[in-house]
Structures are given as C-alpha cells and as structure tokens.
Amino acid sequence: MTTHVPVLLSSSSVFPERTAAAFQLAAALGYDGVEVMVWTDVVSQDPGALRGLADHYDVPVLSVHAPCLLVTQRVWSPDPWERLRRAAQLAETLEAPTVVVHPPFTWQRDYARNFAEGLATIEERFGGLRFAVENMYPVRMAGRQFVPYVPGWDPTDAGYTSYTLDLSHCAASHTDALAMADRMGAGLAHVHLGDGTGEGRDEHLVPGRGGQPCAELLRSLAGRGFTGSVAVEVTTRGAKSRAVREADLRVALEFARANLTAPSPVDA
C-alpha cells in the first residue's frame, strides 16, 4: 500500500505576492497544504492570521520554514535561537509537524558553536516536531567560491536527527541528490522540490526544467520509508502575470503527484 505524501506549496513560491496568496493558490490548485516561509511579511509571523487563512481556504500549514535567510535576520529577534524557538512555537500552534532550518552562517559564532547541542535541546522541548536541517551550497562570486555556513553546507557531514533535501541546492552545489538522500537515510523528513541546471547558482526552477533527478528522487521516497512531506519551492518572481504563476505552480504540483505515485525503484 502506497503512503500518501502531502504536496505543499511553499509561500516563497508566490513571491513577490504575499503569504495570503500562497493559501489562495494552494486551495485553487489542489495542494495538500502550505509551507510558511517566515519572513518580513507580518502575516507569515502571526499564528492567528495563519490559522485564519488555513481555516478560510481549508488548507493546513504542514511545515514552517524558520527565518534563516539574510533578509530575515531581524524577524522576531536578532537572536537566532529566539527565532528558531518562535518558529517552533508557530509550528506547534498550527499543528505543523516540521520546522525547516538552515545551518548557521559563519558569522553567527555563538550560535554555530552550540548549534548541534542547542538543536537537540529544542527538539526535546518540542517533542512532537521534526527540525529538518537543510542542505545548502557554496557561494560563487567573482570567480571564487566560499562556504558561508558552519561547519559546512552539507548537514550530513555534521549529522542531525532530521533533514530537508533541497534539489535546487543540490544543483547549485553540484551534488548528486540521490546520494544525498542516501546519506540522510531515515533522517530525511522533508523535501524542497525545485530544479536547477548546475550552473552554480540557486535557481529553484519548476521541476523538469533543469537537470536534477527530481522524478527519480520522488519515485524513490516510498522505498526509503519516507513519512514526511514535499514542498514545491520554485521561483515565480519573473512571471508576467498571476495566470503564468498559477500555471507554473500547477505544473509543479502535477509533476510531484505523478512521480510520487509512480513505482519505486528503491528496494528498501
């Protein structure tokens, strides 16, 4: 019997539209839920507003992306531990089982020094949640490459309880996504579905429009015993109209559903 894997719409996929638009589009297109990217939009930070949107559109919040981006370093608090605690409280309030978190930036020295221990403490405090650490990628500028994360962009090198596998980030880091999933093993809790060409930047293309093994990864999830969710995280900021954005998000959903229900090549 095939386990149903929920397909979520990340609110980042509707940018520059705001968080509320993610719920509207998720409902219209038939997504199973929403992943809320907590950012400067106050609605994304407000459990009451998010609960109201989820109830109005009958689309639950099934994951919360903690404010880890450069542009969200002062959302809620300049303290990254406080931001992560607030994200956990938001997820708990909304009954979302997953919190997505990035590895620490190199300049977050105290946070980075105690990240593994602190994350374990928060996991214990919020026992019903999975804190899924996301694979990132090196940054290339002016022909040079540097890694802005500690201890690195690949969370499996450090080892955590749960992981988010981001396929666009695999493209940007020139990493084999299927091998990454193997390393994550039973800790693979969440997938960010997007594509990339491997040109060294984070593209978040609609799946099937880049070179990543998006279909193969989705088909392999059943054999891996995956019990998490898949969030469509694509860039539509270049869409010339709402209709174009909606069409891209429909294609991404159809791609996910078709491959999640296909036979698994992994004998687990």
PDB file of C-alpha atoms in Angstrom:
ATOM      1  CA  MET A   1       0.000   0.000   0.000  1.00  0.00           C
ATOM      2  CA  THR A   2       1.425   3.381  -1.017  1.00  0.00           C
ATOM      3  CA  THR A   3       1.632   6.002   1.733  1.00  0.00           C
ATOM      4  CA  HIS A   4       0.203   9.344   0.706  1.00  0.00           C
ATOM      5  CA  VAL A   5       2.898  12.022   0.706  1.00  0.00           C
ATOM      6  CA  PRO A   6       1.437  15.516   1.131  1.00  0.00           C
ATOM      7  CA  VAL A   7       2.497  18.038  -1.508  1.00  0.00           C
ATOM      8  CA  LEU A   8       2.768  21.541  -0.069  1.00  0.00           C
ATOM      9  CA  LEU A   9       3.074  24.948  -1.662  1.00  0.00           C
ATOM     10  CA  SER A  10       5.876  26.996  -0.123  1.00  0.00           C
ATOM     11  CA  SER A  11       4.774  30.573   0.396  1.00  0.00           C
ATOM     12  CA  SER A  12       8.148  31.588  -1.085  1.00  0.00           C
ATOM     13  CA  SER A  13       6.907  30.200  -4.422  1.00  0.00           C
ATOM     14  CA  VAL A  14       4.401  33.046  -4.824  1.00  0.00           C
ATOM     15  CA  PHE A  15       6.883  35.886  -4.151  1.00  0.00           C
ATOM     16  CA  PRO A  16       6.589  38.840  -4.746  1.00  0.00           C
ATOM     17  CA  GLU A  17       2.971  38.149  -3.780  1.00  0.00           C
ATOM     18  CA  ARG A  18       2.474  37.823  -0.053  1.00  0.00           C
ATOM     19  CA  THR A  19       1.764  34.915   2.263  1.00  0.00           C
ATOM     20  CA  ALA A  20      -2.014  35.054   1.882  1.00  0.00           C
ATOM     21  CA  ALA A  21      -1.655  34.421  -1.863  1.00  0.00           C
ATOM     22  CA  ALA A  22       0.000  31.069  -1.130  1.00  0.00           C
ATOM     23  CA  PHE A  23      -3.129  29.850   0.656  1.00  0.00           C
ATOM     24  CA  GLN A  24      -5.384  31.130  -2.126  1.00  0.00           C
ATOM     25  CA  LEU A  25      -3.327  29.442  -4.849  1.00  0.00           C
ATOM     26  CA  ALA A  26      -2.832  26.235  -2.865  1.00  0.00           C
ATOM     27  CA  ALA A  27      -6.593  25.920  -2.473  1.00  0.00           C
ATOM     28  CA  ALA A  28      -7.322  26.760  -6.097  1.00  0.00           C
ATOM     29  CA  LEU A  29      -4.785  24.277  -7.450  1.00  0.00           C
ATOM     30  CA  GLY A  30      -5.428  21.441  -5.014  1.00  0.00           C
ATOM     31  CA  TYR A  31      -2.241  21.357  -2.939  1.00  0.00           C
ATOM     32  CA  ASP A  32      -2.424  19.360   0.294  1.00  0.00           C
ATOM     33  CA  GLY A  33      -1.087  22.195   2.423  1.00  0.00           C
ATOM     34  CA  VAL A  34       1.231  25.170   2.732  1.00  0.00           C
ATOM     35  CA  GLU A  35       4.786  25.609   3.941  1.00  0.00           C
ATOM     36  CA  VAL A  36       5.040  29.035   5.557  1.00  0.00           C
ATOM     37  CA  MET A  37       8.312  30.825   4.916  1.00  0.00           C
ATOM     38  CA  VAL A  38       8.614  33.168   7.887  1.00  0.00           C
ATOM     39  CA  TRP A  39       9.894  36.481   6.531  1.00  0.00           C
ATOM     40  CA  THR A  40       9.208  40.215   6.728  1.00  0.00           C
ATOM     41  CA  ASP A  41       5.521  39.843   5.773  1.00  0.00           C
ATOM     42  CA  VAL A  42       3.858  40.185   9.188  1.00  0.00           C
ATOM     43  CA  VAL A  43       1.178  37.633   8.251  1.00  0.00           C
ATOM     44  CA  SER A  44       3.891  34.957   7.981  1.00  0.00           C
ATOM     45  CA  GLN A  45       4.833  35.666  11.620  1.00  0.00           C
ATOM     46  CA  ASP A  46       1.321  35.707  13.065  1.00  0.00           C
ATOM     47  CA  PRO A  47      -0.215  32.398  14.221  1.00  0.00           C
ATOM     48  CA  GLY A  48      -3.714  33.883  14.412  1.00  0.00           C
ATOM     49  CA  ALA A  49      -3.580  35.257  10.879  1.00  0.00           C
ATOM     50  CA  LEU A  50      -2.162  31.996   9.526  1.00  0.00           C
ATOM     51  CA  ARG A  51      -4.797  29.946  11.327  1.00  0.00           C
ATOM     52  CA  GLY A  52      -7.456  32.212   9.830  1.00  0.00           C
ATOM     53  CA  LEU A  53      -6.083  31.713   6.319  1.00  0.00           C
ATOM     54  CA  ALA A  54      -5.800  27.943   6.791  1.00  0.00           C
ATOM     55  CA  ASP A  55      -9.402  27.744   8.002  1.00  0.00           C
ATOM     56  CA  HIS A  56     -10.775  30.090   5.337  1.00  0.00           C
ATOM     57  CA  TYR A  57      -9.145  28.240   2.437  1.00  0.00           C
ATOM     58  CA  ASP A  58      -9.297  24.797   4.096  1.00  0.00           C
ATOM     59  CA  VAL A  59      -5.565  24.347   3.503  1.00  0.00           C
ATOM     60  CA  PRO A  60      -3.465  23.399   6.546  1.00  0.00           C
ATOM     61  CA  VAL A  61       0.028  24.647   7.370  1.00  0.00           C
ATOM     62  CA  LEU A  62       2.128  21.475   7.368  1.00  0.00           C
ATOM     63  CA  SER A  63       5.612  22.950   7.674  1.00  0.00           C
ATOM     64  CA  VAL A  64       7.206  26.161   8.893  1.00  0.00           C
ATOM     65  CA  HIS A  65      10.463  27.497   7.478  1.00  0.00           C
ATOM     66  CA  ALA A  66      12.301  29.311  10.263  1.00  0.00           C
ATOM     67  CA  PRO A  67      13.598  32.817   9.375  1.00  0.00           C
ATOM     68  CA  CYS A  68      17.155  31.840   8.398  1.00  0.00           C
ATOM     69  CA  LEU A  69      17.679  33.977   5.276  1.00  0.00           C
ATOM     70  CA  LEU A  70      19.905  37.043   5.140  1.00  0.00           C
ATOM     71  CA  VAL A  71      16.822  39.252   4.766  1.00  0.00           C
ATOM     72  CA  THR A  72      15.155  37.752   7.848  1.00  0.00           C
ATOM     73  CA  GLN A  73      17.976  38.102  10.373  1.00  0.00           C
ATOM     74  CA  ARG A  74      15.932  40.527  12.481  1.00  0.00           C
ATOM     75  CA  VAL A  75      12.498  38.961  12.126  1.00  0.00           C
ATOM     76  CA  TRP A  76      11.198  38.411  15.685  1.00  0.00           C
ATOM     77  CA  SER A  77      14.673  38.878  17.183  1.00  0.00           C
ATOM     78  CA  PRO A  78      18.341  39.300  16.204  1.00  0.00           C
ATOM     79  CA  ASP A  79      18.990  36.161  18.305  1.00  0.00           C
ATOM     80  CA  PRO A  80      18.878  33.089  16.015  1.00  0.00           C
ATOM     81  CA  TRP A  81      17.905  30.812  18.917  1.00  0.00           C
ATOM     82  CA  GLU A  82      14.912  33.011  19.678  1.00  0.00           C
ATOM     83  CA  ARG A  83      13.905  32.949  16.010  1.00  0.00           C
ATOM     84  CA  LEU A  84      14.098  29.159  15.983  1.00  0.00           C
ATOM     85  CA  ARG A  85      12.086  28.889  19.215  1.00  0.00           C
ATOM     86  CA  ARG A  86       9.443  31.220  17.809  1.00  0.00           C
ATOM     87  CA  ALA A  87       9.275  29.156  14.610  1.00  0.00           C
ATOM     88  CA  ALA A  88       8.809  26.027  16.723  1.00  0.00           C
ATOM     89  CA  GLN A  89       6.043  27.683  18.737  1.00  0.00           C
ATOM     90  CA  LEU A  90       4.362  28.747  15.489  1.00  0.00           C
ATOM     91  CA  ALA A  91       4.545  25.211  14.098  1.00  0.00           C
ATOM     92  CA  GLU A  92       3.252  23.731  17.333  1.00  0.00           C
ATOM     93  CA  THR A  93       0.329  26.170  17.444  1.00  0.00           C
ATOM     94  CA  LEU A  94      -0.597  25.405  13.838  1.00  0.00           C
ATOM     95  CA  GLU A  95      -0.047  21.648  14.317  1.00  0.00           C
ATOM     96  CA  ALA A  96       2.583  21.622  11.572  1.00  0.00           C
ATOM     97  CA  PRO A  97       4.923  18.647  12.159  1.00  0.00           C
ATOM     98  CA  THR A  98       8.047  20.062  10.506  1.00  0.00           C
ATOM     99  CA  VAL A  99      10.305  23.063  11.051  1.00  0.00           C
ATOM    100  CA  VAL A 100      12.881  23.716   8.315  1.00  0.00           C
ATOM    101  CA  VAL A 101      16.143  25.276   9.494  1.00  0.00           C
ATOM    102  CA  HIS A 102      19.405  26.214   7.748  1.00  0.00           C
ATOM    103  CA  PRO A 103      22.896  25.512   9.087  1.00  0.00           C
ATOM    104  CA  PRO A 104      24.388  28.543  10.898  1.00  0.00           C
ATOM    105  CA  PHE A 105      26.168  31.283   8.976  1.00  0.00           C
ATOM    106  CA  THR A 106      29.894  31.560   9.647  1.00  0.00           C
ATOM    107  CA  TRP A 107      29.467  34.937  11.380  1.00  0.00           C
ATOM    108  CA  GLN A 108      26.912  33.533  13.841  1.00  0.00           C
ATOM    109  CA  ARG A 109      29.759  32.280  16.007  1.00  0.00           C
ATOM    110  CA  ASP A 110      27.985  31.560  19.287  1.00  0.00           C
ATOM    111  CA  TYR A 111      25.003  30.030  17.507  1.00  0.00           C
ATOM    112  CA  ALA A 112      27.288  27.901  15.337  1.00  0.00           C
ATOM    113  CA  ARG A 113      29.448  26.786  18.258  1.00  0.00           C
ATOM    114  CA  ASN A 114      26.465  25.308  20.094  1.00  0.00           C
ATOM    115  CA  PHE A 115      24.168  24.523  17.173  1.00  0.00           C
ATOM    116  CA  ALA A 116      24.038  20.725  17.461  1.00  0.00           C
ATOM    117  CA  GLU A 117      23.544  20.779  21.241  1.00  0.00           C
ATOM    118  CA  GLY A 118      21.050  23.645  21.127  1.00  0.00           C
ATOM    119  CA  LEU A 119      19.045  21.984  18.366  1.00  0.00           C
ATOM    120  CA  ALA A 120      18.887  18.774  20.393  1.00  0.00           C
ATOM    121  CA  THR A 121      17.586  20.768  23.371  1.00  0.00           C
ATOM    122  CA  ILE A 122      14.856  22.395  21.274  1.00  0.00           C
ATOM    123  CA  GLU A 123      13.943  19.012  19.778  1.00  0.00           C
ATOM    124  CA  GLU A 124      13.470  17.688  23.293  1.00  0.00           C
ATOM    125  CA  ARG A 125      11.390  20.710  24.324  1.00  0.00           C
ATOM    126  CA  PHE A 126       9.134  20.454  21.265  1.00  0.00           C
ATOM    127  CA  GLY A 127       8.877  16.683  21.172  1.00  0.00           C
ATOM    128  CA  GLY A 128       6.182  16.494  18.504  1.00  0.00           C
ATOM    129  CA  LEU A 129       8.189  18.400  15.879  1.00  0.00           C
ATOM    130  CA  ARG A 130      10.933  17.443  13.446  1.00  0.00           C
ATOM    131  CA  PHE A 131      13.625  20.091  12.968  1.00  0.00           C
ATOM    132  CA  ALA A 132      14.838  19.307   9.464  1.00  0.00           C
ATOM    133  CA  VAL A 133      18.247  20.842   8.690  1.00  0.00           C
ATOM    134  CA  GLU A 134      18.517  21.796   5.021  1.00  0.00           C
ATOM    135  CA  ASN A 135      21.399  21.161   2.627  1.00  0.00           C
ATOM    136  CA  MET A 136      22.774  24.435   1.279  1.00  0.00           C
ATOM    137  CA  TYR A 137      25.515  25.254  -1.266  1.00  0.00           C
ATOM    138  CA  PRO A 138      28.786  27.164  -1.710  1.00  0.00           C
ATOM    139  CA  VAL A 139      28.538  30.757  -2.933  1.00  0.00           C
ATOM    140  CA  ARG A 140      30.449  31.743  -6.052  1.00  0.00           C
ATOM    141  CA  MET A 141      31.418  35.375  -6.558  1.00  0.00           C
ATOM    142  CA  ALA A 142      33.899  36.944  -8.972  1.00  0.00           C
ATOM    143  CA  GLY A 143      35.202  33.550  -9.971  1.00  0.00           C
ATOM    144  CA  ARG A 144      35.847  32.479  -6.392  1.00  0.00           C
ATOM    145  CA  GLN A 145      33.953  30.127  -4.121  1.00  0.00           C
ATOM    146  CA  PHE A 146      33.348  30.308  -0.394  1.00  0.00           C
ATOM    147  CA  VAL A 147      31.119  28.487   2.082  1.00  0.00           C
ATOM    148  CA  PRO A 148      29.086  30.829   4.309  1.00  0.00           C
ATOM    149  CA  TYR A 149      27.909  28.038   6.639  1.00  0.00           C
ATOM    150  CA  VAL A 150      29.391  26.279   9.683  1.00  0.00           C
ATOM    151  CA  PRO A 151      30.504  23.537   9.730  1.00  0.00           C
ATOM    152  CA  GLY A 152      29.580  23.471   6.031  1.00  0.00           C
ATOM    153  CA  TRP A 153      26.762  23.495   3.509  1.00  0.00           C
ATOM    154  CA  ASP A 154      26.168  19.715   3.738  1.00  0.00           C
ATOM    155  CA  PRO A 155      24.360  18.934   7.027  1.00  0.00           C
ATOM    156  CA  THR A 156      25.096  15.201   6.749  1.00  0.00           C
ATOM    157  CA  ASP A 157      28.757  15.949   7.465  1.00  0.00           C
ATOM    158  CA  ALA A 158      27.786  17.101  10.963  1.00  0.00           C
ATOM    159  CA  GLY A 159      24.894  14.692  11.429  1.00  0.00           C
ATOM    160  CA  TYR A 160      21.440  15.683  12.696  1.00  0.00           C
ATOM    161  CA  THR A 161      18.264  13.861  13.617  1.00  0.00           C
ATOM    162  CA  SER A 162      16.243  15.195  10.652  1.00  0.00           C
ATOM    163  CA  TYR A 163      16.982  16.727   7.258  1.00  0.00           C
ATOM    164  CA  THR A 164      15.387  18.712   4.441  1.00  0.00           C
ATOM    165  CA  LEU A 165      16.636  17.739   0.978  1.00  0.00           C
ATOM    166  CA  ASP A 166      16.570  20.707  -1.425  1.00  0.00           C
ATOM    167  CA  LEU A 167      17.080  19.679  -5.044  1.00  0.00           C
ATOM    168  CA  SER A 168      17.821  23.192  -6.306  1.00  0.00           C
ATOM    169  CA  HIS A 169      20.562  23.451  -3.692  1.00  0.00           C
ATOM    170  CA  CYS A 170      21.942  20.110  -4.890  1.00  0.00           C
ATOM    171  CA  ALA A 171      22.236  21.614  -8.366  1.00  0.00           C
ATOM    172  CA  ALA A 172      23.987  24.719  -7.026  1.00  0.00           C
ATOM    173  CA  SER A 173      26.468  22.603  -5.058  1.00  0.00           C
ATOM    174  CA  HIS A 174      26.972  20.077  -7.904  1.00  0.00           C
ATOM    175  CA  THR A 175      25.791  17.306  -5.580  1.00  0.00           C
ATOM    176  CA  ASP A 176      24.109  14.025  -6.506  1.00  0.00           C
ATOM    177  CA  ALA A 177      20.658  14.407  -4.944  1.00  0.00           C
ATOM    178  CA  LEU A 178      20.037  10.657  -4.746  1.00  0.00           C
ATOM    179  CA  ALA A 179      23.361  10.129  -2.973  1.00  0.00           C
ATOM    180  CA  MET A 180      22.468  12.987  -0.619  1.00  0.00           C
ATOM    181  CA  ALA A 181      19.166  11.276   0.160  1.00  0.00           C
ATOM    182  CA  ASP A 182      21.067   8.055   0.848  1.00  0.00           C
ATOM    183  CA  ARG A 183      23.315   9.868   3.330  1.00  0.00           C
ATOM    184  CA  MET A 184      20.304  11.432   5.036  1.00  0.00           C
ATOM    185  CA  GLY A 185      18.806   7.968   5.397  1.00  0.00           C
ATOM    186  CA  ALA A 186      15.943   7.634   7.861  1.00  0.00           C
ATOM    187  CA  GLY A 187      16.532  11.268   8.870  1.00  0.00           C
ATOM    188  CA  LEU A 188      15.079  12.512   5.558  1.00  0.00           C
ATOM    189  CA  ALA A 189      11.981  14.301   6.833  1.00  0.00           C
ATOM    190  CA  HIS A 190      11.156  16.860   4.164  1.00  0.00           C
ATOM    191  CA  VAL A 191      11.866  17.669   0.506  1.00  0.00           C
ATOM    192  CA  HIS A 192      12.068  21.047  -1.198  1.00  0.00           C
ATOM    193  CA  LEU A 193      11.087  20.331  -4.784  1.00  0.00           C
ATOM    194  CA  GLY A 194      12.717  22.608  -7.325  1.00  0.00           C
ATOM    195  CA  ASP A 195      15.141  22.135 -10.191  1.00  0.00           C
ATOM    196  CA  GLY A 196      18.432  23.593 -11.334  1.00  0.00           C
ATOM    197  CA  THR A 197      20.863  23.476 -14.216  1.00  0.00           C
ATOM    198  CA  GLY A 198      24.012  23.142 -12.106  1.00  0.00           C
ATOM    199  CA  GLU A 199      25.385  26.474 -13.265  1.00  0.00           C
ATOM    200  CA  GLY A 200      26.491  27.274  -9.735  1.00  0.00           C
ATOM    201  CA  ARG A 201      23.586  29.370  -8.521  1.00  0.00           C
ATOM    202  CA  ASP A 202      20.354  28.627  -6.725  1.00  0.00           C
ATOM    203  CA  GLU A 203      17.667  28.663  -9.405  1.00  0.00           C
ATOM    204  CA  HIS A 204      14.561  26.949  -7.956  1.00  0.00           C
ATOM    205  CA  LEU A 205      13.182  26.076 -11.381  1.00  0.00           C
ATOM    206  CA  VAL A 206       9.900  24.269 -11.906  1.00  0.00           C
ATOM    207  CA  PRO A 207      10.731  20.534 -11.636  1.00  0.00           C
ATOM    208  CA  GLY A 208      11.553  19.046 -15.013  1.00  0.00           C
ATOM    209  CA  ARG A 209      13.047  22.280 -16.359  1.00  0.00           C
ATOM    210  CA  GLY A 210      16.565  21.669 -15.076  1.00  0.00           C
ATOM    211  CA  GLY A 211      18.968  18.778 -14.811  1.00  0.00           C
ATOM    212  CA  GLN A 212      18.178  17.413 -11.354  1.00  0.00           C
ATOM    213  CA  PRO A 213      16.804  13.869 -10.847  1.00  0.00           C
ATOM    214  CA  CYS A 214      13.555  15.271  -9.459  1.00  0.00           C
ATOM    215  CA  ALA A 215      11.396  12.454 -10.796  1.00  0.00           C
ATOM    216  CA  GLU A 216      13.798   9.755  -9.633  1.00  0.00           C
ATOM    217  CA  LEU A 217      14.036  11.222  -6.151  1.00  0.00           C
ATOM    218  CA  LEU A 218      10.251  11.445  -5.762  1.00  0.00           C
ATOM    219  CA  ARG A 219       9.794   7.899  -7.051  1.00  0.00           C
ATOM    220  CA  SER A 220      12.373   6.640  -4.566  1.00  0.00           C
ATOM    221  CA  LEU A 221      10.663   8.082  -1.483  1.00  0.00           C
ATOM    222  CA  ALA A 222       8.254   5.188  -0.904  1.00  0.00           C
ATOM    223  CA  GLY A 223      11.130   2.714  -0.926  1.00  0.00           C
ATOM    224  CA  ARG A 224      13.017   4.885   1.535  1.00  0.00           C
ATOM    225  CA  GLY A 225      10.182   4.655   4.038  1.00  0.00           C
ATOM    226  CA  PHE A 226       9.634   8.405   3.758  1.00  0.00           C
ATOM    227  CA  THR A 227       6.915   9.723   6.068  1.00  0.00           C
ATOM    228  CA  GLY A 228       7.359  13.462   5.544  1.00  0.00           C
ATOM    229  CA  SER A 229       6.078  15.968   3.020  1.00  0.00           C
ATOM    230  CA  VAL A 230       7.246  17.509  -0.251  1.00  0.00           C
ATOM    231  CA  ALA A 231       7.099  21.289  -0.589  1.00  0.00           C
ATOM    232  CA  VAL A 232       7.173  22.907  -4.022  1.00  0.00           C
ATOM    233  CA  GLU A 233       9.741  25.679  -3.663  1.00  0.00           C
ATOM    234  CA  VAL A 234      10.161  27.363  -7.042  1.00  0.00           C
ATOM    235  CA  THR A 235      10.849  30.894  -8.188  1.00  0.00           C
ATOM    236  CA  THR A 236       7.964  32.617  -9.973  1.00  0.00           C
ATOM    237  CA  ARG A 237       9.075  36.200  -9.443  1.00  0.00           C
ATOM    238  CA  GLY A 238       9.680  36.506 -13.183  1.00  0.00           C
ATOM    239  CA  ALA A 239       6.101  35.517 -14.031  1.00  0.00           C
ATOM    240  CA  LYS A 240       4.493  38.226 -16.153  1.00  0.00           C
ATOM    241  CA  SER A 241       1.042  37.651 -14.663  1.00  0.00           C
ATOM    242  CA  ARG A 242      -0.851  35.779 -11.970  1.00  0.00           C
ATOM    243  CA  ALA A 243      -2.029  33.351 -14.664  1.00  0.00           C
ATOM    244  CA  VAL A 244       1.561  32.466 -15.590  1.00  0.00           C
ATOM    245  CA  ARG A 245       2.480  31.990 -11.921  1.00  0.00           C
ATOM    246  CA  GLU A 246      -0.567  29.790 -11.415  1.00  0.00           C
ATOM    247  CA  ALA A 247       0.281  27.710 -14.479  1.00  0.00           C
ATOM    248  CA  ASP A 248       3.835  27.077 -13.230  1.00  0.00           C
ATOM    249  CA  LEU A 249       2.586  26.035  -9.808  1.00  0.00           C
ATOM    250  CA  ARG A 250       0.016  23.713 -11.391  1.00  0.00           C
ATOM    251  CA  VAL A 251       2.734  22.057 -13.493  1.00  0.00           C
ATOM    252  CA  ALA A 252       4.904  21.602 -10.392  1.00  0.00           C
ATOM    253  CA  LEU A 253       2.043  20.001  -8.458  1.00  0.00           C
ATOM    254  CA  GLU A 254       1.168  17.666 -11.327  1.00  0.00           C
ATOM    255  CA  PHE A 255       4.846  16.674 -11.651  1.00  0.00           C
ATOM    256  CA  ALA A 256       5.056  15.890  -7.931  1.00  0.00           C
ATOM    257  CA  ARG A 257       1.842  13.876  -7.809  1.00  0.00           C
ATOM    258  CA  ALA A 258       2.658  11.880 -10.942  1.00  0.00           C
ATOM    259  CA  ASN A 259       6.065  10.829  -9.671  1.00  0.00           C
ATOM    260  CA  LEU A 260       5.089  10.237  -6.058  1.00  0.00           C
ATOM    261  CA  THR A 261       2.539   7.671  -7.222  1.00  0.00           C
ATOM    262  CA  ALA A 262       4.879   6.012  -9.729  1.00  0.00           C
ATOM    263  CA  PRO A 263       6.504   2.647  -8.845  1.00  0.00           C
ATOM    264  CA  SER A 264       9.548   2.998  -6.616  1.00  0.00           C
ATOM    265  CA  PRO A 265      12.925   1.826  -7.979  1.00  0.00           C
ATOM    266  CA  VAL A 266      14.326   1.505  -4.453  1.00  0.00           C
ATOM    267  CA  ASP A 267      14.029  -1.872  -2.794  1.00  0.00           C
ATOM    268  CA  ALA A 268      14.001  -0.954   0.886  1.00  0.00           C
TER     269      ALA A 268
END
